[in-house]
Short mmCIF file of C-alpha atoms in Angstrom, two decimals:
data_model
loop_
_atom_site.label_atom_id
_atom_site.label_comp_id
_atom_site.label_asym_id
_atom_site.label_seq_id
_atom_site.Cartn_x
_atom_site.Cartn_y
_atom_site.Cartn_z
CA MET W 289 -29.89 -25.93 -15.76
CA SER W 290 -31.47 -27.48 -12.53
CA ASP W 291 -30.88 -25.71 -8.80
CA ARG W 292 -29.18 -28.81 -7.85
CA MET W 293 -25.56 -28.59 -6.67
CA THR W 294 -23.22 -30.28 -9.47
CA LEU W 295 -20.16 -31.93 -8.88
CA GLN W 296 -18.52 -29.02 -10.21
CA SER W 297 -19.80 -26.42 -7.50
CA LEU W 298 -18.07 -28.91 -4.98
CA ALA W 299 -14.95 -28.74 -6.62
CA VAL W 300 -12.10 -27.19 -4.67
CA HIS W 301 -9.09 -25.60 -6.64
CA ALA W 302 -5.66 -25.38 -4.46
CA LEU W 303 -6.84 -26.13 -0.68
CA PRO W 304 -7.17 -29.72 -0.69
CA LEU W 305 -10.68 -31.13 0.56
CA TRP W 306 -9.44 -32.58 3.96
CA PHE W 307 -8.33 -28.97 5.06
CA LEU W 308 -11.13 -27.42 4.57
CA VAL W 309 -13.26 -30.19 6.32
CA PHE W 310 -10.92 -30.24 9.16
CA ALA W 311 -10.57 -26.23 9.50
CA LEU W 312 -14.25 -26.09 10.29
CA PHE W 313 -13.10 -28.34 13.97
CA LEU W 314 -9.76 -27.52 14.74
CA PRO W 315 -8.54 -24.47 12.56
CA ARG W 316 -5.09 -24.10 14.23
CA ILE W 317 -3.63 -27.83 14.02
CA ALA W 318 -5.08 -27.53 10.42
CA LEU W 319 -3.00 -24.90 9.26
CA ILE W 320 -0.33 -26.21 10.87
CA ILE W 321 -0.72 -30.00 9.10
CA ALA W 322 -1.28 -27.81 5.85
CA TRP W 323 1.74 -26.02 6.60
CA PHE W 324 4.45 -28.44 6.75
CA ASP W 325 2.53 -30.59 4.18
CA HIS W 326 3.34 -27.40 1.62
CA ASP W 327 -0.49 -27.04 0.77
CA LEU W 328 -0.18 -23.45 1.75
CA VAL W 329 3.10 -23.08 -0.46
CA ARG W 330 0.58 -21.39 -3.51
CA PHE W 331 -0.87 -18.64 -0.90
CA HIS W 332 2.81 -17.13 -0.21
CA LEU W 333 2.20 -16.72 3.59
CA ASP W 334 5.83 -15.54 4.15
CA ASN W 335 5.17 -12.63 5.64
CA ILE W 336 4.82 -11.30 9.11
CA ILE W 337 1.30 -10.84 9.36
CA SER W 338 0.84 -14.86 8.43
CA PRO W 339 1.84 -16.37 11.52
CA ILE W 340 0.23 -13.91 14.08
CA MET W 341 -3.07 -14.36 12.47
CA ALA W 342 -2.60 -18.10 12.77
CA LEU W 343 -2.10 -17.93 16.54
CA LEU W 344 -4.68 -15.30 17.36
CA LEU W 345 -7.43 -15.27 14.82
CA PRO W 346 -6.99 -18.40 12.43
CA ARG W 347 -10.49 -18.41 11.45
CA VAL W 348 -10.07 -15.18 9.94
CA LEU W 349 -6.82 -16.49 8.27
CA ILE W 350 -8.49 -19.41 6.62
CA LEU W 351 -11.71 -17.34 5.49
CA VAL W 352 -8.60 -15.07 3.28
CA LEU W 353 -7.20 -18.53 2.20
CA ILE W 354 -10.45 -19.71 1.09
CA TYR W 355 -11.62 -16.27 -0.66
CA ARG W 356 -8.16 -15.94 -2.42
CA ASP W 357 -8.44 -19.31 -3.34
CA GLU W 358 -12.43 -19.63 -4.77
CA GLY W 359 -13.85 -16.23 -3.74
CA ILE W 360 -17.01 -16.52 -2.34
CA SER W 361 -17.94 -20.07 -2.48
CA MET W 362 -20.20 -22.55 -0.64
CA TRP W 363 -16.79 -23.71 1.42
CA PHE W 364 -16.18 -19.95 2.32
CA LEU W 365 -20.04 -19.32 3.58
CA ILE W 366 -19.65 -22.75 5.37
CA HIS W 367 -16.53 -21.51 7.41
CA LEU W 368 -18.12 -17.76 7.87
CA VAL W 369 -21.30 -19.31 9.62
CA VAL W 370 -18.78 -21.27 11.93
CA ALA W 371 -17.18 -18.55 12.53
CA LEU W 372 -19.55 -16.39 13.41
CA CYS W 373 -21.47 -19.14 15.57
CA VAL W 374 -18.02 -19.50 17.47
CA TRP W 375 -17.66 -15.98 18.00
CA GLY W 376 -21.03 -15.32 18.49
CA GLY W 377 -21.08 -17.65 21.66
CA THR W 378 -22.61 -20.81 20.41
CA GLY W 379 -19.58 -22.53 20.15
CA GLY W 380 -20.37 -24.71 23.34
CA ARG W 381 -19.51 -22.30 25.97
CA THR W 382 -22.50 -23.28 29.06
CA TYR W 383 -22.71 -21.25 31.97
CA VAL W 384 -24.03 -22.47 35.40
CA ARG W 385 -26.79 -20.19 36.97
CA ARG W 386 -25.79 -20.43 40.96
CA GLY W 387 -28.79 -19.27 42.97
CA ARG W 388 -29.21 -18.16 46.16
CA ARG W 389 -30.11 -21.59 48.41
CA THR W 390 -32.25 -21.04 51.26
CA ASP W 391 -32.44 -24.30 53.30
CA ASP W 392 -36.03 -24.58 56.00
CA ILE W 393 -34.48 -25.72 59.69
#
């Protein structure tokens, strides 16, 4: 077997493909849409910890969902890298450096 990715390796199990892609960019909205669309029924998110995680740390909840569905897969690693980039400060936050201004009169 070659090292190329096959269609079998790109297959998702219970989580829909739209959820995996959309959750990379807007995780809270993806969780809300998947909740109302009943795509998360299989994961039994009926305890109190799941809504708290969805509000405070949605990327952690998404990582847990992907791990429970597929294990450590390509999608899990992609979401983990995105989470680390966002939490590491490379998520688009910019700082403006303000120096001391001197005017010659």
